[in-house]
Short mmCIF file of C-alpha atoms and ligand atoms in Angstrom, two decimals:
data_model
loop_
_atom_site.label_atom_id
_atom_site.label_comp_id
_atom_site.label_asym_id
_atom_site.label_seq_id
_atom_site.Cartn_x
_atom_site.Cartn_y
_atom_site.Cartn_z
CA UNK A 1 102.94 144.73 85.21
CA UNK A 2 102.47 145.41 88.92
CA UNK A 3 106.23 145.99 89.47
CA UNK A 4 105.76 148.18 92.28
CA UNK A 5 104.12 146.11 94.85
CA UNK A 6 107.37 144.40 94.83
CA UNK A 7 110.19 145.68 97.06
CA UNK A 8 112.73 143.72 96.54
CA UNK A 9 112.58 144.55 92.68
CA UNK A 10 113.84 147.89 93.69
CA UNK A 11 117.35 146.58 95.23
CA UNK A 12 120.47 147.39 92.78
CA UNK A 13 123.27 144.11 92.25
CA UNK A 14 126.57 145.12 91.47
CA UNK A 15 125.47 149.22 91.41
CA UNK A 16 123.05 147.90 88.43
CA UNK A 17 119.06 147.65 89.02
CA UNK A 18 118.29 144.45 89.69
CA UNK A 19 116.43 142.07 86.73
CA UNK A 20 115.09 138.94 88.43
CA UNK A 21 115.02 135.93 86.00
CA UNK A 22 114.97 133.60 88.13
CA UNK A 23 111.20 132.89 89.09
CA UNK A 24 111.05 129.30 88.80
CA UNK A 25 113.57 128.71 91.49
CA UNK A 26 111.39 131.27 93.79
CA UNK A 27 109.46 134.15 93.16
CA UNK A 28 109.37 137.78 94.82
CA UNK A 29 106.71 138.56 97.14
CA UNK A 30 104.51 141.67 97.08
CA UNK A 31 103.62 143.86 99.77
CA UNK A 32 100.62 142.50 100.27
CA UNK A 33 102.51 138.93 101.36
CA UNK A 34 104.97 140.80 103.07
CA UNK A 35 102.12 142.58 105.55
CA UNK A 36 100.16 139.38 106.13
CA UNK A 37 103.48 137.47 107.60
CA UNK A 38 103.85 141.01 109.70
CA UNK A 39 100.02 141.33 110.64
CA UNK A 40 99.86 137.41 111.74
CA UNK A 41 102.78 137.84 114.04
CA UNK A 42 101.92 141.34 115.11
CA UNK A 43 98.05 140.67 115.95
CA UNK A 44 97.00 137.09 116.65
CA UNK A 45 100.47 134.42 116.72
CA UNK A 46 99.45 131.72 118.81
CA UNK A 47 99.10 127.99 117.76
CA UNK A 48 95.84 126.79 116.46
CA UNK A 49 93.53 123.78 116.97
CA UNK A 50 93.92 123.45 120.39
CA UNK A 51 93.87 126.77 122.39
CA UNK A 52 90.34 127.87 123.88
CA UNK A 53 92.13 131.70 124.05
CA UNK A 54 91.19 134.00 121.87
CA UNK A 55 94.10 134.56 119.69
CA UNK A 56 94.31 130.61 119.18
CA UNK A 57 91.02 131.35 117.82
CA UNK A 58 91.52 133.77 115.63
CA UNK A 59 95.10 132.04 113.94
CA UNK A 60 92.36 128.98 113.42
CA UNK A 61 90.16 130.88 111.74
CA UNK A 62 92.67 132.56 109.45
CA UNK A 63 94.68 129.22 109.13
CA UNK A 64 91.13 127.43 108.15
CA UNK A 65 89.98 130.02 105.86
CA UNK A 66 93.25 130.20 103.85
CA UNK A 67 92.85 125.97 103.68
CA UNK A 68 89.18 126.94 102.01
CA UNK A 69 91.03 129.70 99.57
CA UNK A 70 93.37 127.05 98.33
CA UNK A 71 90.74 124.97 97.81
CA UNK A 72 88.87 127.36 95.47
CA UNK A 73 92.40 128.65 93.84
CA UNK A 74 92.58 124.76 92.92
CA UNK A 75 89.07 123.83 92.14
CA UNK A 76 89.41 121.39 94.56
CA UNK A 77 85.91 120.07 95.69
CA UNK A 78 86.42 120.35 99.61
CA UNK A 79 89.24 121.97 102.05
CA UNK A 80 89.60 118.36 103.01
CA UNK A 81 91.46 117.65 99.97
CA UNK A 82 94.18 120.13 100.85
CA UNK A 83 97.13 119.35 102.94
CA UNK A 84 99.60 121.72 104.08
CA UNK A 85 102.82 120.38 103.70
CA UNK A 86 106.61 122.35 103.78
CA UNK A 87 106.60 122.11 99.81
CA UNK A 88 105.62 120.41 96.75
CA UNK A 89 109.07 117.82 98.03
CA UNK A 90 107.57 117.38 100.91
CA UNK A 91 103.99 116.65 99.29
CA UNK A 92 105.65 114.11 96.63
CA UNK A 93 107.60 112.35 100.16
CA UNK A 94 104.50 112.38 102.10
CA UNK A 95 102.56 110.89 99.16
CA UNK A 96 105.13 108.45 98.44
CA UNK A 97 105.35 106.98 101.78
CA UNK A 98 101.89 106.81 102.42
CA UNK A 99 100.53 105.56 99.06
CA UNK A 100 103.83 102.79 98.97
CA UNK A 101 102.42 101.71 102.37
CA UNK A 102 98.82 101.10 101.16
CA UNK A 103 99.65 99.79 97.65
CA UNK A 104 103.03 99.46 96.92
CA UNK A 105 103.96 95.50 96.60
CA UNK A 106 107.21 93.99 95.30
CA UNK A 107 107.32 93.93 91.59
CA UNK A 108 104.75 96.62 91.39
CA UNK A 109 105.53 99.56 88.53
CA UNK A 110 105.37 103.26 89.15
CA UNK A 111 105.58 105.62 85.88
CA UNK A 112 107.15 109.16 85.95
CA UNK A 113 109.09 111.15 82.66
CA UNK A 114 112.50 111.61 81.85
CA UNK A 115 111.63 115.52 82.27
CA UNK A 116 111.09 115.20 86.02
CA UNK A 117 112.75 116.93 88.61
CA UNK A 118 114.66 115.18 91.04
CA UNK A 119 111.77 115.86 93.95
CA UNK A 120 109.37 113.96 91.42
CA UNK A 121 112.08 110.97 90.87
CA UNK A 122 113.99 110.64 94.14
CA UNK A 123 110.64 109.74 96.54
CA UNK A 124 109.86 107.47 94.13
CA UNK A 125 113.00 105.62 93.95
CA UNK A 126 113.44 105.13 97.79
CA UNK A 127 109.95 103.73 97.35
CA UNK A 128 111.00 101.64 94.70
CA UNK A 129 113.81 100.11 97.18
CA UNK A 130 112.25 99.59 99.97
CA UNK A 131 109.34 97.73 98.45
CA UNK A 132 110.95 96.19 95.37
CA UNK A 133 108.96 98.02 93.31
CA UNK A 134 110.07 98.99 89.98
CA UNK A 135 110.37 102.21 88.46
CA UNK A 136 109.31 103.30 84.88
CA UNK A 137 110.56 106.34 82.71
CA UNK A 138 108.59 107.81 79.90
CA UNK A 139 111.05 108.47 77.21
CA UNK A 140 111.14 111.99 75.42
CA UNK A 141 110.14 112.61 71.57
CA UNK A 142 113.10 114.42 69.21
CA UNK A 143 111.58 117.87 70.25
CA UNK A 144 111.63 116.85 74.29
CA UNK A 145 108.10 116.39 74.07
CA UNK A 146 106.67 113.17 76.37
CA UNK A 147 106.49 109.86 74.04
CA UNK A 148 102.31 108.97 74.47
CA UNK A 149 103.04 105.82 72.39
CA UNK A 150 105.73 105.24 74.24
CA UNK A 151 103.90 106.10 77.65
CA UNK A 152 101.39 103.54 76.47
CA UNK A 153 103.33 101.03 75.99
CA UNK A 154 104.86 101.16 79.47
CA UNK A 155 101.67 100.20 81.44
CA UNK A 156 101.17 97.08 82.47
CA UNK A 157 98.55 95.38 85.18
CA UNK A 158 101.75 95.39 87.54
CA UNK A 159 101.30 99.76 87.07
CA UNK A 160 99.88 101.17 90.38
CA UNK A 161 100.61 104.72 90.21
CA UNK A 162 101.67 107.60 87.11
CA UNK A 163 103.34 110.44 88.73
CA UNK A 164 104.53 112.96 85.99
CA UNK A 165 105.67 116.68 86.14
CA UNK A 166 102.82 119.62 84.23
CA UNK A 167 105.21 121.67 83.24
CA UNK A 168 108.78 121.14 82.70
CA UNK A 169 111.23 123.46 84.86
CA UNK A 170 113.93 123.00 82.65
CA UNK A 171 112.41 123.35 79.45
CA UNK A 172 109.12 125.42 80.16
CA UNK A 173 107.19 122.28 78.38
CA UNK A 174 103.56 122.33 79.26
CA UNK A 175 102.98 118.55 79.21
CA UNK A 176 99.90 117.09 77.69
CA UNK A 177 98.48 115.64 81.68
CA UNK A 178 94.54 115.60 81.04
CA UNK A 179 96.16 113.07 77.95
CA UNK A 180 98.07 110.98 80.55
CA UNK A 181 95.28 111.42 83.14
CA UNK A 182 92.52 110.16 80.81
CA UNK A 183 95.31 107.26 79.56
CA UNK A 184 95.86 106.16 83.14
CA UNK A 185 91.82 106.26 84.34
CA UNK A 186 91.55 103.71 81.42
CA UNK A 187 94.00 101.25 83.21
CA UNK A 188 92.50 102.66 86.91
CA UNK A 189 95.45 103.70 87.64
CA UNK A 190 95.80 107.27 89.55
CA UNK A 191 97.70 109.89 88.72
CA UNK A 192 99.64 112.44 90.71
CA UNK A 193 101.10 116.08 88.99
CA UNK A 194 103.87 117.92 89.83
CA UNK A 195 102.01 120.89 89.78
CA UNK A 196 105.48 123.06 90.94
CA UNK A 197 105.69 124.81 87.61
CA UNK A 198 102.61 124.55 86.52
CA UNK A 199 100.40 126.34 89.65
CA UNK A 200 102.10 129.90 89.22
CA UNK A 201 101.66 129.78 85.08
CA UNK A 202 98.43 128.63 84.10
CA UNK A 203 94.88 128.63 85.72
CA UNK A 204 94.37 125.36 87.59
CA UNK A 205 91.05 123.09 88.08
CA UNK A 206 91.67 119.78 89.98
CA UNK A 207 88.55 118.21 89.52
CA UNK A 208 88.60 119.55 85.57
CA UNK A 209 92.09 117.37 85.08
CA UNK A 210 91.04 114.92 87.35
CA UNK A 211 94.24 114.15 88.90
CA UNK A 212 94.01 112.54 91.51
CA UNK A 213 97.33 113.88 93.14
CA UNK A 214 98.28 117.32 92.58
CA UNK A 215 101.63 119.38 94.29
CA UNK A 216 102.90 122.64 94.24
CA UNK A 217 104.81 125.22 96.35
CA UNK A 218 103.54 128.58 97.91
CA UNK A 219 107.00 129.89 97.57
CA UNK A 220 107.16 130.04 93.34
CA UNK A 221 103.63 131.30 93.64
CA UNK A 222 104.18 134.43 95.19
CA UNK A 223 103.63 133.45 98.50
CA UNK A 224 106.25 132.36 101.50
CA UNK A 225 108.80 130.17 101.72
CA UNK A 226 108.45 126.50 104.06
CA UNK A 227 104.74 125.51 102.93
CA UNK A 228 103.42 123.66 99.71
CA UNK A 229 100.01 121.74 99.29
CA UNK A 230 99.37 118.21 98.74
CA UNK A 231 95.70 117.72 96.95
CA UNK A 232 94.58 114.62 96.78
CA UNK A 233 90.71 113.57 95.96
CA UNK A 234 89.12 112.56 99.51
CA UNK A 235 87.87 109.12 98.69
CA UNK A 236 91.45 108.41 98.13
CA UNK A 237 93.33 110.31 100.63
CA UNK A 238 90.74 108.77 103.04
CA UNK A 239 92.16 105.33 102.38
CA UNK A 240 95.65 106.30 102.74
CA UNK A 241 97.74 105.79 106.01
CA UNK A 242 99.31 108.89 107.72
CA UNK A 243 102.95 109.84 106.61
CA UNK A 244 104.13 111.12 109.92
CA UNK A 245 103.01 110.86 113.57
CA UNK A 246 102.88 113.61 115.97
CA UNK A 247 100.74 116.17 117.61
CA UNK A 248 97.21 116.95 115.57
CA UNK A 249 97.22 114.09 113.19
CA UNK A 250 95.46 111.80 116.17
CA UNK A 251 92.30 111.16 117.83
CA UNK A 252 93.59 109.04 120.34
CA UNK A 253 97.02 108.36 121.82
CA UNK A 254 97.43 105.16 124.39
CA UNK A 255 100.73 103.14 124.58
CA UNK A 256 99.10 100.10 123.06
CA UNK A 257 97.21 101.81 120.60
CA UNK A 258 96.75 105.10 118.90
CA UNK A 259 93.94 106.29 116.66
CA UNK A 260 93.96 108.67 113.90
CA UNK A 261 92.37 112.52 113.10
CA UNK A 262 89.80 113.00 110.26
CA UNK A 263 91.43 114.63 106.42
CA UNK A 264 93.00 116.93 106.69
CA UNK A 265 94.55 116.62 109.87
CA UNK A 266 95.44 113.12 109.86
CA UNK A 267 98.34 114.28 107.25
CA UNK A 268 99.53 117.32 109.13
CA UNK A 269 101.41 115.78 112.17
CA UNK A 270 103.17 118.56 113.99
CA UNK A 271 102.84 122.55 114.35
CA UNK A 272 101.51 123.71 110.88
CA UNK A 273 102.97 126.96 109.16
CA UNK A 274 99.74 129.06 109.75
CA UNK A 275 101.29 132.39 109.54
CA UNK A 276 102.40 130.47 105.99
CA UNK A 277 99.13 129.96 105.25
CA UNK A 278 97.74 133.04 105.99
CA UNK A 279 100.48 134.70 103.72
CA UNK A 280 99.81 131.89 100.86
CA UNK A 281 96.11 133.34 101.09
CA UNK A 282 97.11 136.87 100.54
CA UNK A 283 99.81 135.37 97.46
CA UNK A 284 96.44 133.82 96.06
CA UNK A 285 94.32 137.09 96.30
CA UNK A 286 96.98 139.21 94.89
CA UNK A 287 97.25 135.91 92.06
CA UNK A 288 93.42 136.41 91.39
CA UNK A 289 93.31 140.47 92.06
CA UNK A 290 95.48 140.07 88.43
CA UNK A 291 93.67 137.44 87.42
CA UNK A 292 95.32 133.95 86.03
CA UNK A 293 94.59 134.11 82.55
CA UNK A 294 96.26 137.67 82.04
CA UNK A 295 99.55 136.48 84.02
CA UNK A 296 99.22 133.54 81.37
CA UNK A 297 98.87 135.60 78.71
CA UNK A 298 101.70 138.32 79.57
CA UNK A 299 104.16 135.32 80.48
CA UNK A 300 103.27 133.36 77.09
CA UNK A 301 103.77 136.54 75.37
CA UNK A 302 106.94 137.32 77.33
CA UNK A 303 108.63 133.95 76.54
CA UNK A 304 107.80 133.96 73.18
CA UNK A 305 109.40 137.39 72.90
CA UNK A 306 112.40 136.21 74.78
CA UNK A 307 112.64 133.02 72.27
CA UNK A 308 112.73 135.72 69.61
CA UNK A 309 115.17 137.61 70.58
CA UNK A 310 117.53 134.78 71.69
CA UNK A 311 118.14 133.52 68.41
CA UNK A 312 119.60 136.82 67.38
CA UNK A 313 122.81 135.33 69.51
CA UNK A 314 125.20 133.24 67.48
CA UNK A 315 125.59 129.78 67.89
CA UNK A 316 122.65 129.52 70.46
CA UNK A 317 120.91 126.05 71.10
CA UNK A 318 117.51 126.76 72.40
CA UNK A 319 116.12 123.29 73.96
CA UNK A 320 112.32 122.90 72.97
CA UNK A 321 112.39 125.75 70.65
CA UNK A 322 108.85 126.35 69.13
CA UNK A 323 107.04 124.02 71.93
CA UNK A 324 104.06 125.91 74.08
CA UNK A 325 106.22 126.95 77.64
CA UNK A 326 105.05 128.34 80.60
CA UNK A 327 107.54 131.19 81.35
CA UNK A 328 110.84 129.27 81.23
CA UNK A 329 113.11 129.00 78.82
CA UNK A 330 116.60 126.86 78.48
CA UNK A 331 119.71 127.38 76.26
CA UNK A 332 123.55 126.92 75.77
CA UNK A 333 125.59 128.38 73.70
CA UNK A 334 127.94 127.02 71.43
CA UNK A 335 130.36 125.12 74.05
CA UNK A 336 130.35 128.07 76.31
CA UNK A 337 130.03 126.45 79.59
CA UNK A 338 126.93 128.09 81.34
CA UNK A 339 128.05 129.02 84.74
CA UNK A 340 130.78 131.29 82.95
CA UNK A 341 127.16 133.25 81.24
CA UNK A 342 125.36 132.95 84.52
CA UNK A 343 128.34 134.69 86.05
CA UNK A 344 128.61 137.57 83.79
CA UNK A 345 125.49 138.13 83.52
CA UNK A 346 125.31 138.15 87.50
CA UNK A 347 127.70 140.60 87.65
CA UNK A 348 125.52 142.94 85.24
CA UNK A 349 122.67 142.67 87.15
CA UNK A 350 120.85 139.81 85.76
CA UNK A 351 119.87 136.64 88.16
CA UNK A 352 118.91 133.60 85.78
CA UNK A 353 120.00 130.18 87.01
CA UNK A 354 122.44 127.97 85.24
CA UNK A 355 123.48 124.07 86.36
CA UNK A 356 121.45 120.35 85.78
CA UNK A 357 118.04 122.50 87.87
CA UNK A 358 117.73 119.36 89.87
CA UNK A 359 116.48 117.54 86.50
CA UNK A 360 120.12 115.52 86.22
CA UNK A 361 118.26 112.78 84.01
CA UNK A 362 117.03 115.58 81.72
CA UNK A 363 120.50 117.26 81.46
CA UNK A 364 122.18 113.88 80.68
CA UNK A 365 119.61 113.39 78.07
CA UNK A 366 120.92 116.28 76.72
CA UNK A 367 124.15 115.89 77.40
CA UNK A 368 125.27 118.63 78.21
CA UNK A 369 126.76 120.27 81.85
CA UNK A 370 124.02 122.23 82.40
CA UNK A 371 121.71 125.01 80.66
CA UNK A 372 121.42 128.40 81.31
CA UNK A 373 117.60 128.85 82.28
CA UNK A 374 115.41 132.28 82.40
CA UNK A 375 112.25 132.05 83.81
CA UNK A 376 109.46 135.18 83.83
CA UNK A 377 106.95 136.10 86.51
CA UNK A 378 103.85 138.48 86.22
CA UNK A 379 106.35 141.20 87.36
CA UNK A 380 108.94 140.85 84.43
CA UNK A 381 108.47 142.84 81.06
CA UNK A 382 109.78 143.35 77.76
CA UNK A 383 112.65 145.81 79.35
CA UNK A 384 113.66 142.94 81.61
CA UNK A 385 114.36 140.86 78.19
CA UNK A 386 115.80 143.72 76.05
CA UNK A 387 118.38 144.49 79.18
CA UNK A 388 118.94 140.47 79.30
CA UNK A 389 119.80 139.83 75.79
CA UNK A 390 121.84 143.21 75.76
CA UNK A 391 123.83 141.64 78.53
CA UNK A 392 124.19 138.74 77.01
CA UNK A 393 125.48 139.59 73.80
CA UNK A 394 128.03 140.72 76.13
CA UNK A 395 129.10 137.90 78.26
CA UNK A 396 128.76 135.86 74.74
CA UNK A 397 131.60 138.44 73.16
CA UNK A 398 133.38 138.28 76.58
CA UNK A 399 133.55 134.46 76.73
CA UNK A 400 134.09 133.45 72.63
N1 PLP B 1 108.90 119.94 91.04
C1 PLP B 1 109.31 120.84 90.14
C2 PLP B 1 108.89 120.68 88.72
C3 PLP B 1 110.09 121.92 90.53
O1 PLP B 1 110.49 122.82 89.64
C4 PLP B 1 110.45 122.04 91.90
C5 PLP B 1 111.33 123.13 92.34
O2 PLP B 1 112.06 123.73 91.58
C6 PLP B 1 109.99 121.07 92.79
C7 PLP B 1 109.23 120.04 92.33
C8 PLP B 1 110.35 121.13 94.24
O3 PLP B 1 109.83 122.27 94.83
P1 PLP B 1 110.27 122.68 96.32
O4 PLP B 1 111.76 122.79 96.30
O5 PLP B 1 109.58 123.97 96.55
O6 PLP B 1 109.80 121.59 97.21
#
């Protein structure tokens, strides 16, 4: 599908073509990205907000606009829900800081999974230090599904916040969040996603969930690299303190006393990436030019080939096996360790990524060093997995 409006999917590795399986670490960008970063630095660079010139203008305008299309991409109700940040890290930081400043009181109890990755876990734990808060981990069912019961069971009235990854990026899990959303709302307690794996899978509403939160990064959507978006409903990112001072996110600056900008600026201290944001737009129109449900129906029907055709390799421990994934799947096999596959397989032309995926928790759940984890995009097909699992049965022969 659409393998031609990306460049890079023409370069060769090792004299072999290249087969990128490595989308959930970052995705390729089509042309169409690739001429919006040139256009915005060829036509109208200049920093926005505060320049009367025309070009200042113009960036505004584009950088305003592209807030609005992200907006609409996520259902959101208003632009002034949408922050741009430098990724969905940054978002879950930003968050962090400024919701453990508002709320966060010693002995207080903040929830996330066992499945998170560490950008979803670390945040939380500084919080956790500097406020004596305590934090909570949902436990995992025998398939690696999240525990409900057990989720349940772990909110109390000292609970102030549920943060808690869509989909997994180790195992491809689509976790049940409207569940955990409508759980939480019973307890008032909001809930933030980790929308990382989930925004470049599956169609996304906001205000359908009703998260209150939601994160994700323009980079493993198709778009560039250095900006992610922090949603958060207004009423609540209205009552939340800025994260970081600096240029834009004021009204007023005097020595004894400094006042703050309106949503969205009040969270975007600093120089914001607006040729970023411009290019995130054109990722979103390309996104929506394919439409969301077919990418989630050729990924769904990709993995599930994939899956397939996996277990024709002996000794192969697929993790969630049979679980609903969102273009990712992670194996072993046998007690072959999995850099040794990720390095043959490299050297045939096939980029998957192999190690703990910044989910060390997970991995030690599973105890094991690592997986070896391929993960589609709209641009892989069933040749991608054939030439894969070929190569595979390979590095397997090479390495038993
Ligand atoms: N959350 C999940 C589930 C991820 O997979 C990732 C990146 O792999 C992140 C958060 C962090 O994203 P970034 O590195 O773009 O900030």
């Amino acid at each position: 599908m659409n393998r031609t409006d990306f460049p890079i999917l023409n370069e060769q590795v090792y004299n072999r073509p290249l087969v990128y399986l490595d989308n959930a670490a970052t995705t390729q960008k089509p042309q169409a990205v690739l001429n919006a970063i040139i256009e915005g630095y060829t036509h109208w660079n200049a920093n926005i907000h505060r320049g009367v010139h025309h070009l200042s203008q113009v960036a505004t305008q584009h950088h305003e606009a592209a807030r609005q299309r992200v907006a609409d991409f996520l259902g959101a109700q208003s632009a002034n829900e949408i922050i741009f940040t430098k990724g969905a890290t940054d978002s879950i930081n930003m968050l962090a800081f400024s919701f453990g400043e508002a709320y966060i009181h010693e002995g207080d109890e903040i929830i996330i999974s066992q499945m998170e990755h560490h950008s979803n876990i670390v945040p939380w734990q500084m919080l956790c230090e500097r406020k004596k808060a305590i934090l909570k981990v949902i436990p995992l069912n025998d398939d690696l599904s999240l525990n409900i019961d057990a989720f349940q069971a772990l909110i109390s009235p000292k609970t102030k916040l549920v943060s808690v990854t869509h989909v997994s990026n180790v195992l491809g899990i689509i976790n049940p969040v409207e569940q955990i959303i409508r759980i939480a709302h019973s307890h008032n307690i909001p809930v933030c996603i980790d929308g990382a794996q989930s925004a470049p899978h599956l169609p996304i509403n906001v205000q359908q969930l009703d998260c209150d939160f939601f994160v994700c990064s323009a980079h493993k959507m198709y778009g560039p690299t250095g900006l992610g978006i922090l949603y958060g409903k207004e009423l609540l990112l209205n009552n939340l303190p800025p994260a970081e001072g600096g240029g834009e996110m004021i009204e007023h600056v005097r020595f004894e006393h400094t006042t703050y900008n309106t949503l969205p600026y009040k969270f975007e201290a600093g120089t914001p990436n607006f040729i970023g944001s411009y290019a995130f737009a054109a990722a979103l129109d390309y996104i929506d030019s394919i439409g969301m449900t077919t990418i989630q129906q050729h990924e769904a029907e990709l993995t599930s080939y994939a899956e397939q055709r996996l277990k024709e390799i002996p000794n192969i421990r697929i993790y969630a096996q049979g679980l609903t994934k969102a273009g990712v799947i992670s194996f072993n096999v046998g007690t072959i360790h999995p850099f040794d596959i990720g390095t043959l397989l490299d050297h045939m032309g096939i980029a998957v990524r192999t190690g703990h995926h910044c989910a060390e928790p997970l991995i030690d759940y599973l105890q094991v060093p690592g997986t070896i984890r391929a993960s589609f995009g709209l641009y892989n097909d069933k040749a991608d997995i054939d030439t894969f699992i070929a190569a595979l049965h390979k590095a397997v022969d090479m390495l038993s």
